[in-house]
């Protein structure tokens, strides 16, 4: 009888104990986070109009040794916009990732961000100080127009950014998923950095429009000296001197020169803006070196 009673109590209490041991899902109206694997923490942040799906191959290569935190910014892809439906996107997303790190007690996570996600990673590192272990920005600049012209200013690009903002608001829902890349044709060399092949998954039009406006106008170069974590900059490169990518090395280096410690730069030949999709093996090798 005693054995039966103990067995019944075990069956009743075990699920309760298991639920108590599992952390509650992180609640945010700005970001969604999926966690995979166990080990040192790595946070992956996608870019404009991308969800965590762009990191699928990277996450699969890491989650047997690392605890991977896959971030999606609300309003991108099929994820409801939540608080990103109005107002700023990048700054609030960075603040929520900082809150996530604190609430989950993550120990100096490595942070990898692509494009707009790279800018979010830079904001996070500047604000979080020693709570961030290291940062990799993938084809991202603290001020994207500087990759077109080193002397560009926010004032130079604001009219074009405003035009792009209004243009995205005019797209229909289906066009946001399938035709937005065509906008890049009128943006010269900036098109490659803003509209990226497989990375464009559409989303809420106001969130996309605001995100695009921020990518084109936000200048984080003055925030770089506040970053104490080591920074690695990975970007696509071409040996073909007819390609703008062949001339991009000096522009990236100039963009990050105000860091308190010099950045590491890794160019990946044959990749365009979606480096992790264009050259997955070379990109993964760069990630492994970064995490060592």
XYZ file of N, CA, C and O in Angstrom, residues 30-186:
628
model
N 8.160 43.305 -28.641
C 9.148 43.769 -29.620
C 9.894 42.630 -30.310
O 10.244 42.738 -31.478
N 10.163 41.565 -29.576
C 10.945 40.458 -30.129
C 10.339 39.122 -29.704
O 9.585 39.045 -28.731
N 10.679 38.075 -30.458
C 10.379 36.689 -30.110
C 11.705 35.951 -30.054
O 12.579 36.177 -30.907
N 11.877 35.071 -29.066
C 13.138 34.341 -28.925
C 12.867 32.845 -28.841
O 12.044 32.396 -28.046
N 13.563 32.082 -29.676
C 13.544 30.615 -29.627
C 14.905 30.150 -29.145
O 15.940 30.659 -29.595
N 14.932 29.170 -28.235
C 16.186 28.676 -27.663
C 16.407 27.227 -28.072
O 15.502 26.407 -27.986
N 17.630 26.943 -28.513
C 18.006 25.591 -28.917
C 19.365 25.242 -28.337
O 20.273 26.075 -28.319
N 19.521 23.993 -27.880
C 20.816 23.494 -27.479
C 21.214 23.872 -26.061
O 20.481 24.532 -25.335
N 22.422 23.437 -25.675
C 22.986 23.718 -24.360
C 24.451 24.087 -24.519
O 25.132 23.598 -25.417
N 24.932 24.936 -23.617
C 26.330 25.344 -23.653
C 26.459 26.847 -23.537
O 25.524 27.529 -23.106
N 27.614 27.401 -23.912
C 27.776 28.854 -23.901
C 26.717 29.526 -24.778
O 26.293 28.978 -25.784
N 26.315 30.720 -24.388
C 25.199 31.392 -25.050
C 25.630 32.155 -26.297
O 26.632 32.888 -26.284
N 24.854 31.974 -27.369
C 25.043 32.701 -28.626
C 23.686 33.259 -29.043
O 22.708 32.519 -29.149
N 23.628 34.558 -29.274
C 22.400 35.224 -29.707
C 22.520 35.571 -31.179
O 23.504 36.189 -31.609
N 21.525 35.172 -31.990
C 21.509 35.426 -33.430
C 20.371 36.397 -33.748
O 19.216 36.126 -33.411
N 20.696 37.512 -34.411
C 19.714 38.556 -34.716
C 19.644 38.740 -36.231
O 20.655 39.078 -36.858
N 18.483 38.539 -36.852
C 18.366 38.711 -38.308
C 18.208 40.185 -38.689
O 18.051 41.054 -37.827
N 18.233 40.432 -39.998
C 18.139 41.802 -40.491
C 16.733 42.201 -40.896
O 15.745 41.519 -40.602
N 16.667 43.315 -41.603
C 15.401 43.886 -42.050
C 14.600 42.878 -42.859
O 15.128 42.240 -43.773
N 13.319 42.710 -42.510
C 12.386 41.836 -43.232
C 12.773 40.363 -43.178
O 12.275 39.565 -43.953
N 13.655 39.999 -42.253
C 14.061 38.600 -42.087
C 13.620 38.100 -40.715
O 13.557 38.874 -39.752
N 13.343 36.816 -40.630
C 13.086 36.169 -39.342
C 14.287 35.306 -38.982
O 15.262 35.226 -39.739
N 14.192 34.620 -37.859
C 15.290 33.747 -37.435
C 15.538 32.611 -38.411
O 16.563 31.922 -38.313
N 14.626 32.409 -39.385
C 14.805 31.338 -40.377
C 16.106 31.498 -41.156
O 16.683 30.504 -41.616
N 16.593 32.736 -41.320
C 17.834 32.921 -42.079
C 19.037 32.333 -41.341
O 20.091 32.122 -41.937
N 18.868 32.049 -40.039
C 19.959 31.484 -39.245
C 19.838 29.973 -39.085
O 20.577 29.376 -38.293
N 18.914 29.338 -39.810
C 18.648 27.915 -39.587
C 19.912 27.071 -39.705
O 20.195 26.218 -38.843
N 20.670 27.271 -40.756
C 21.866 26.448 -40.961
C 22.927 26.755 -39.903
O 23.585 25.845 -39.382
N 23.084 28.016 -39.571
C 24.051 28.401 -38.548
C 23.686 27.789 -37.202
O 24.537 27.235 -36.495
N 22.403 27.888 -36.833
C 21.953 27.339 -35.553
C 22.161 25.833 -35.492
O 22.586 25.289 -34.458
N 21.871 25.140 -36.587
C 22.035 23.680 -36.615
C 23.488 23.266 -36.449
O 23.788 22.200 -35.908
N 24.398 24.120 -36.909
C 25.821 23.812 -36.778
C 26.357 24.119 -35.380
O 27.451 23.673 -35.023
N 25.581 24.855 -34.572
C 26.062 25.284 -33.261
C 25.359 24.613 -32.090
O 25.937 24.492 -31.010
N 24.102 24.182 -32.269
C 23.301 23.828 -31.102
C 23.673 22.510 -30.442
O 23.063 22.136 -29.433
N 24.677 21.812 -30.963
C 25.181 20.641 -30.249
C 26.260 21.021 -29.239
O 26.664 20.204 -28.403
N 26.720 22.285 -29.287
C 27.777 22.743 -28.377
C 27.444 24.053 -27.681
O 28.113 24.439 -26.730
N 26.446 24.772 -28.188
C 26.092 26.086 -27.667
C 24.595 26.162 -27.403
O 23.811 25.422 -28.013
N 24.219 27.066 -26.505
C 22.806 27.382 -26.336
C 22.520 28.581 -27.240
O 23.014 29.680 -27.006
N 21.741 28.343 -28.276
C 21.510 29.337 -29.323
C 20.170 30.027 -29.072
O 19.135 29.367 -28.927
N 20.200 31.339 -29.051
C 19.006 32.151 -28.841
C 18.672 32.838 -30.160
O 19.373 33.765 -30.585
N 17.641 32.362 -30.827
C 17.254 32.856 -32.148
C 16.209 33.954 -31.983
O 15.075 33.706 -31.587
N 16.604 35.173 -32.311
C 15.725 36.336 -32.158
C 14.999 36.610 -33.468
O 15.578 36.501 -34.554
N 13.722 36.952 -33.378
C 12.981 37.528 -34.500
C 12.398 38.854 -34.031
O 11.783 38.915 -32.958
N 12.607 39.892 -34.803
C 12.014 41.194 -34.499
C 10.557 41.160 -34.937
O 10.252 40.793 -36.083
N 9.660 41.495 -34.051
C 8.233 41.485 -34.382
C 7.938 42.434 -35.544
O 8.498 43.521 -35.626
N 7.042 41.960 -36.430
C 6.686 42.734 -37.610
C 7.425 42.311 -38.860
O 7.105 42.772 -39.951
N 8.410 41.421 -38.720
C 9.124 40.881 -39.867
C 8.599 39.482 -40.159
O 8.309 38.715 -39.243
N 8.496 39.137 -41.442
C 7.933 37.849 -41.818
C 6.478 37.776 -41.397
O 5.723 38.740 -41.537
N 6.074 36.623 -40.872
C 4.685 36.422 -40.463
C 4.438 36.720 -38.989
O 3.353 36.435 -38.473
N 5.417 37.275 -38.303
C 5.282 37.546 -36.869
C 4.529 38.864 -36.670
O 4.926 39.895 -37.224
N 3.442 38.864 -35.907
C 2.682 40.104 -35.677
C 3.566 41.223 -35.149
O 4.510 40.984 -34.377
N 3.246 42.464 -35.550
C 4.125 43.595 -35.265
C 4.187 43.959 -33.792
O 5.222 44.434 -33.306
N 3.114 43.770 -33.048
C 3.125 44.158 -31.643
C 3.499 45.617 -31.486
O 3.022 46.497 -32.205
N 4.416 45.893 -30.578
C 4.841 47.262 -30.317
C 5.627 47.888 -31.443
O 5.845 49.112 -31.450
N 6.087 47.074 -32.406
C 6.838 47.621 -33.536
C 5.938 48.152 -34.646
O 6.427 48.598 -35.683
N 4.619 48.098 -34.447
C 3.706 48.603 -35.465
C 3.696 50.109 -35.571
O 3.229 50.660 -36.567
N 4.200 50.784 -34.550
C 4.284 52.246 -34.546
C 5.625 52.657 -33.956
O 6.131 52.021 -33.046
N 6.200 53.715 -34.459
C 7.409 54.275 -33.862
C 8.671 53.512 -34.210
O 8.732 52.777 -35.195
N 9.700 53.686 -33.395
C 11.021 53.144 -33.660
C 11.048 51.621 -33.531
O 10.217 51.027 -32.838
N 12.032 51.004 -34.194
C 12.155 49.545 -34.192
C 13.498 49.098 -33.599
O 13.536 48.304 -32.657
N 14.607 49.582 -34.143
C 15.921 49.071 -33.764
C 16.287 49.300 -32.318
O 16.724 48.379 -31.618
N 16.119 50.523 -31.828
C 16.456 50.831 -30.444
C 15.646 50.026 -29.441
O 16.218 49.412 -28.531
N 14.308 50.005 -29.575
C 13.510 49.187 -28.652
C 13.840 47.701 -28.725
O 13.824 47.010 -27.700
N 14.154 47.171 -29.919
C 14.529 45.760 -30.030
C 15.819 45.485 -29.270
O 15.940 44.474 -28.561
N 16.800 46.387 -29.392
C 18.057 46.216 -28.662
C 17.818 46.247 -27.157
O 18.412 45.464 -26.405
N 16.946 47.144 -26.708
C 16.640 47.234 -25.281
C 15.989 45.950 -24.771
O 16.270 45.501 -23.652
N 15.125 45.339 -25.594
C 14.472 44.101 -25.182
C 15.462 42.935 -25.138
O 15.352 42.061 -24.269
N 16.406 42.900 -26.054
C 17.422 41.844 -25.995
C 18.282 42.034 -24.751
O 18.656 41.057 -24.073
N 18.579 43.266 -24.400
C 19.321 43.537 -23.168
C 18.525 43.054 -21.945
O 19.081 42.448 -21.027
N 17.217 43.301 -21.941
C 16.371 42.820 -20.845
C 16.348 41.291 -20.824
O 16.381 40.675 -19.749
N 16.296 40.679 -21.995
C 16.305 39.215 -22.077
C 17.588 38.656 -21.465
O 17.538 37.689 -20.687
N 18.725 39.245 -21.781
C 19.997 38.788 -21.224
C 19.972 38.871 -19.700
O 20.409 37.942 -19.004
N 19.433 39.967 -19.182
C 19.383 40.160 -17.730
C 18.420 39.174 -17.069
O 18.752 38.537 -16.064
N 17.217 39.025 -17.628
C 16.209 38.157 -17.023
C 16.609 36.688 -17.084
O 16.279 35.913 -16.181
N 17.310 36.300 -18.140
C 17.730 34.902 -18.278
C 19.114 34.665 -17.663
O 19.629 33.549 -17.722
N 19.697 35.714 -17.104
C 21.012 35.616 -16.452
C 22.045 34.990 -17.382
O 22.831 34.114 -16.975
N 22.058 35.412 -18.637
C 23.043 34.904 -19.591
C 24.418 35.462 -19.238
O 24.565 36.632 -18.884
N 25.424 34.621 -19.338
C 26.786 35.014 -18.979
C 27.563 35.435 -20.217
O 27.967 34.606 -21.024
N 27.721 36.730 -20.396
C 28.530 37.300 -21.479
C 28.298 36.565 -22.809
O 29.218 35.972 -23.380
N 27.071 36.585 -23.317
C 26.786 35.882 -24.573
C 27.535 36.477 -25.748
O 27.846 37.680 -25.777
N 27.832 35.639 -26.709
C 28.294 36.118 -28.021
C 27.055 36.545 -28.802
O 26.022 35.879 -28.756
N 27.162 37.647 -29.509
C 26.028 38.192 -30.262
C 26.426 38.314 -31.725
O 27.470 38.904 -32.045
N 25.601 37.738 -32.603
C 25.838 37.805 -34.043
C 24.617 38.446 -34.686
O 23.494 37.956 -34.533
N 24.812 39.550 -35.394
C 23.703 40.244 -36.026
C 23.990 40.534 -37.485
O 25.107 40.915 -37.847
N 22.979 40.328 -38.322
C 23.116 40.557 -39.758
C 22.396 41.830 -40.168
O 21.247 42.061 -39.784
N 23.055 42.676 -40.954
C 22.443 43.873 -41.539
C 21.822 44.747 -40.443
O 22.520 45.179 -39.526
N 20.532 45.013 -40.486
C 19.910 45.787 -39.417
C 20.118 45.107 -38.065
O 20.263 45.779 -37.039
N 20.151 43.766 -38.070
C 20.447 43.035 -36.844
C 21.847 43.320 -36.336
O 22.110 43.265 -35.129
N 22.767 43.637 -37.247
C 24.105 44.047 -36.838
C 24.081 45.385 -36.128
O 24.792 45.594 -35.133
N 23.261 46.307 -36.636
C 23.114 47.585 -35.943
C 22.490 47.394 -34.562
O 22.888 48.046 -33.597
N 21.510 46.498 -34.469
C 20.909 46.197 -33.163
C 21.962 45.619 -32.225
O 22.018 45.966 -31.042
N 22.833 44.749 -32.747
C 23.906 44.174 -31.933
C 24.864 45.257 -31.437
O 25.325 45.209 -30.287
N 25.168 46.237 -32.281
C 26.046 47.331 -31.866
C 25.394 48.171 -30.772
O 26.044 48.553 -29.790
N 24.103 48.473 -30.914
C 23.380 49.205 -29.869
C 23.426 48.418 -28.552
O 23.670 48.982 -27.478
N 23.146 47.128 -28.657
C 23.139 46.269 -27.484
C 24.492 46.290 -26.782
O 24.575 46.451 -25.556
N 25.566 46.133 -27.543
C 26.903 46.095 -26.968
C 27.278 47.430 -26.332
O 27.925 47.467 -25.275
N 26.874 48.526 -26.956
C 27.181 49.845 -26.403
C 26.447 50.078 -25.089
O 26.985 50.688 -24.156
N 25.210 49.588 -24.998
C 24.382 49.816 -23.806
C 24.642 48.798 -22.700
O 24.525 49.128 -21.519
N 24.969 47.563 -23.077
C 25.092 46.487 -22.088
C 26.488 46.361 -21.500
O 26.674 45.686 -20.488
N 27.487 46.986 -22.116
C 28.840 46.950 -21.582
C 29.360 45.536 -21.407
O 29.255 44.696 -22.307
N 29.875 45.207 -20.206
C 30.500 43.882 -19.991
C 29.524 42.720 -19.972
O 29.961 41.570 -19.925
N 28.222 42.970 -20.037
C 27.264 41.863 -20.067
C 27.271 41.149 -21.416
O 26.723 40.060 -21.536
N 27.872 41.768 -22.441
C 28.030 41.136 -23.754
C 29.473 40.691 -23.910
O 30.405 41.462 -23.672
N 29.657 39.433 -24.311
C 30.995 38.882 -24.396
C 31.755 39.274 -25.650
O 32.922 39.674 -25.592
N 31.109 39.166 -26.791
C 31.738 39.505 -28.070
C 30.646 39.720 -29.102
O 29.515 39.251 -28.937
N 30.991 40.422 -30.175
C 29.998 40.803 -31.185
C 30.537 40.498 -32.575
O 31.688 40.831 -32.883
N 29.698 39.866 -33.394
C 29.982 39.740 -34.821
C 28.880 40.465 -35.591
O 27.699 40.184 -35.382
N 29.273 41.401 -36.435
C 28.310 42.063 -37.316
C 28.543 41.541 -38.725
O 29.677 41.480 -39.200
N 27.467 41.135 -39.373
C 27.551 40.490 -40.677
C 26.989 41.441 -41.736
O 25.801 41.745 -41.750
N 27.865 41.927 -42.588
C 27.517 42.868 -43.643
C 26.667 44.014 -43.091
O 25.617 44.360 -43.639
N 27.141 44.571 -41.993
C 26.433 45.665 -41.335
C 27.415 46.785 -41.035
O 28.571 46.542 -40.668
N 26.933 47.996 -41.170
C 27.731 49.179 -40.878
C 27.030 49.996 -39.811
O 25.796 50.015 -39.741
N 27.787 50.708 -38.956
C 27.129 51.608 -38.012
C 26.392 52.747 -38.721
O 25.494 53.362 -38.133
N 26.743 52.997 -39.978
C 26.044 53.985 -40.812
C 26.116 53.485 -42.254
O 27.121 53.617 -42.929
N 25.036 52.872 -42.717
C 25.070 52.186 -44.008
C 25.464 53.082 -45.188
O 26.183 52.634 -46.087
N 25.024 54.341 -45.242
C 25.440 55.169 -46.394
C 26.947 55.345 -46.510
O 27.451 55.641 -47.602
N 27.693 55.148 -45.410
C 29.148 55.280 -45.493
C 29.774 54.179 -46.328
O 30.942 54.287 -46.731
N 29.031 53.097 -46.600
C 29.541 52.044 -47.487
C 29.400 52.429 -48.947
O 29.953 51.763 -49.828
N 28.627 53.476 -49.200
C 28.496 53.997 -50.562
C 29.450 55.170 -50.757
O 30.146 55.272 -51.759
N 29.493 56.045 -49.754
C 30.386 57.199 -49.795
C 30.851 57.483 -48.378
O 30.025 57.684 -47.478
N 32.178 57.494 -48.170
C 32.719 57.675 -46.823
C 32.296 59.002 -46.212
O 32.200 59.133 -44.989
N 32.017 59.994 -47.031
C 31.655 61.308 -46.517
C 30.168 61.551 -46.401
O 29.738 62.669 -46.092
N 29.350 60.537 -46.607
C 27.896 60.710 -46.567
C 27.435 61.116 -45.172
O 28.033 60.745 -44.163
N 26.354 61.887 -45.119
C 25.757 62.297 -43.854
C 24.284 61.897 -43.843
O 23.701 61.606 -44.890
N 23.691 61.930 -42.650
C 22.268 61.640 -42.544
C 21.453 62.607 -43.386
O 20.478 62.216 -44.035
N 21.868 63.863 -43.392
C 21.166 64.855 -44.203
C 21.187 64.533 -45.681
O 20.219 64.807 -46.397
N 22.277 63.932 -46.153
C 22.377 63.573 -47.570
C 21.354 62.517 -47.957
O 20.806 62.552 -49.068
N 21.123 61.538 -47.066
C 20.296 60.393 -47.439
C 18.859 60.489 -46.942
O 18.016 59.700 -47.364
N 18.566 61.460 -46.066
C 17.229 61.514 -45.485
C 16.128 61.654 -46.525
O 15.095 60.965 -46.424
N 16.276 62.500 -47.557
C 15.209 62.577 -48.566
C 14.950 61.244 -49.265
O 13.799 60.872 -49.509
N 16.017 60.508 -49.586
C 15.855 59.209 -50.222
C 15.229 58.205 -49.257
O 14.373 57.393 -49.644
N 15.619 58.289 -47.991
C 15.042 57.403 -46.984
C 13.556 57.674 -46.812
O 12.752 56.748 -46.660
N 13.178 58.939 -46.844
C 11.763 59.282 -46.727
C 10.986 58.754 -47.921
O 9.862 58.244 -47.768
N 11.568 58.824 -49.106
C 10.927 58.299 -50.314
C 10.759 56.784 -50.208
O 9.700 56.241 -50.553
N 11.796 56.090 -49.717
C 11.713 54.635 -49.547
C 10.649 54.276 -48.511
O 9.907 53.303 -48.685
N 10.561 55.047 -47.442
C 9.545 54.824 -46.406
C 8.149 54.903 -47.016
O 7.313 54.010 -46.831
N 7.880 55.968 -47.764
C 6.564 56.139 -48.374
C 6.292 55.058 -49.413
O 5.167 54.570 -49.547
N 7.336 54.661 -50.140
C 7.163 53.626 -51.163
C 6.732 52.301 -50.569
O 5.849 51.623 -51.112
N 7.338 51.915 -49.441
C 6.952 50.650 -48.814
C 5.517 50.694 -48.299
O 4.800 49.696 -48.358
N 5.081 51.826 -47.823
C 3.706 51.936 -47.340
C 2.695 51.753 -48.464
O 1.551 51.346 -48.221
N 3.096 52.031 -49.696
C 2.185 51.916 -50.834
C 2.082 50.492 -51.367
O 1.165 50.182 -52.122
N 3.032 49.614 -50.998
C 2.988 48.243 -51.484
C 1.794 47.495 -50.893
O 1.424 47.701 -49.734
N 1.206 46.583 -51.684
C 0.213 45.654 -51.154
C 0.908 44.566 -50.361
O 2.127 44.409 -50.424
N 0.125 43.789 -49.616
C 0.708 42.762 -48.758
C 1.530 41.745 -49.535
O 2.614 41.349 -49.121
N 1.020 41.297 -50.690
C 1.748 40.299 -51.467
C 3.011 40.904 -52.067
O 4.062 40.261 -52.129
N 2.913 42.169 -52.489
C 4.086 42.828 -53.060
C 5.192 42.980 -52.023
O 6.380 42.932 -52.361
N 4.832 43.140 -50.770
C 5.840 43.251 -49.728
C 6.683 41.984 -49.649
O 7.848 42.019 -49.285
N 6.075 40.842 -50.004
C 6.803 39.574 -49.940
C 7.581 39.284 -51.213
O 8.616 38.633 -51.175
N 7.069 39.748 -52.358
C 7.639 39.285 -53.623
C 8.260 40.368 -54.497
O 9.044 40.061 -55.384
N 7.902 41.635 -54.288
C 8.338 42.663 -55.228
C 9.165 43.777 -54.601
O 9.637 44.665 -55.293
N 9.364 43.761 -53.293
C 10.046 44.865 -52.642
C 11.490 45.012 -53.110
O 12.040 46.108 -53.123
N 12.104 43.884 -53.517
C 13.488 43.970 -53.976
C 13.647 44.943 -55.132
O 14.696 45.542 -55.327
N 12.575 45.112 -55.937
C 12.652 45.999 -57.081
C 12.904 47.437 -56.706
O 13.418 48.216 -57.515
N 12.564 47.819 -55.477
C 12.832 49.182 -55.040
C 14.318 49.490 -55.066
O 14.737 50.617 -55.265
N 15.130 48.449 -54.843
C 16.567 48.664 -54.776
C 17.168 49.148 -56.078
O 18.249 49.732 -56.081
N 16.487 48.951 -57.199
C 17.040 49.353 -58.490
C 17.283 50.848 -58.573
O 18.161 51.308 -59.302
N 16.513 51.622 -57.810
C 16.661 53.075 -57.848
C 17.590 53.586 -56.762
O 17.720 54.789 -56.579
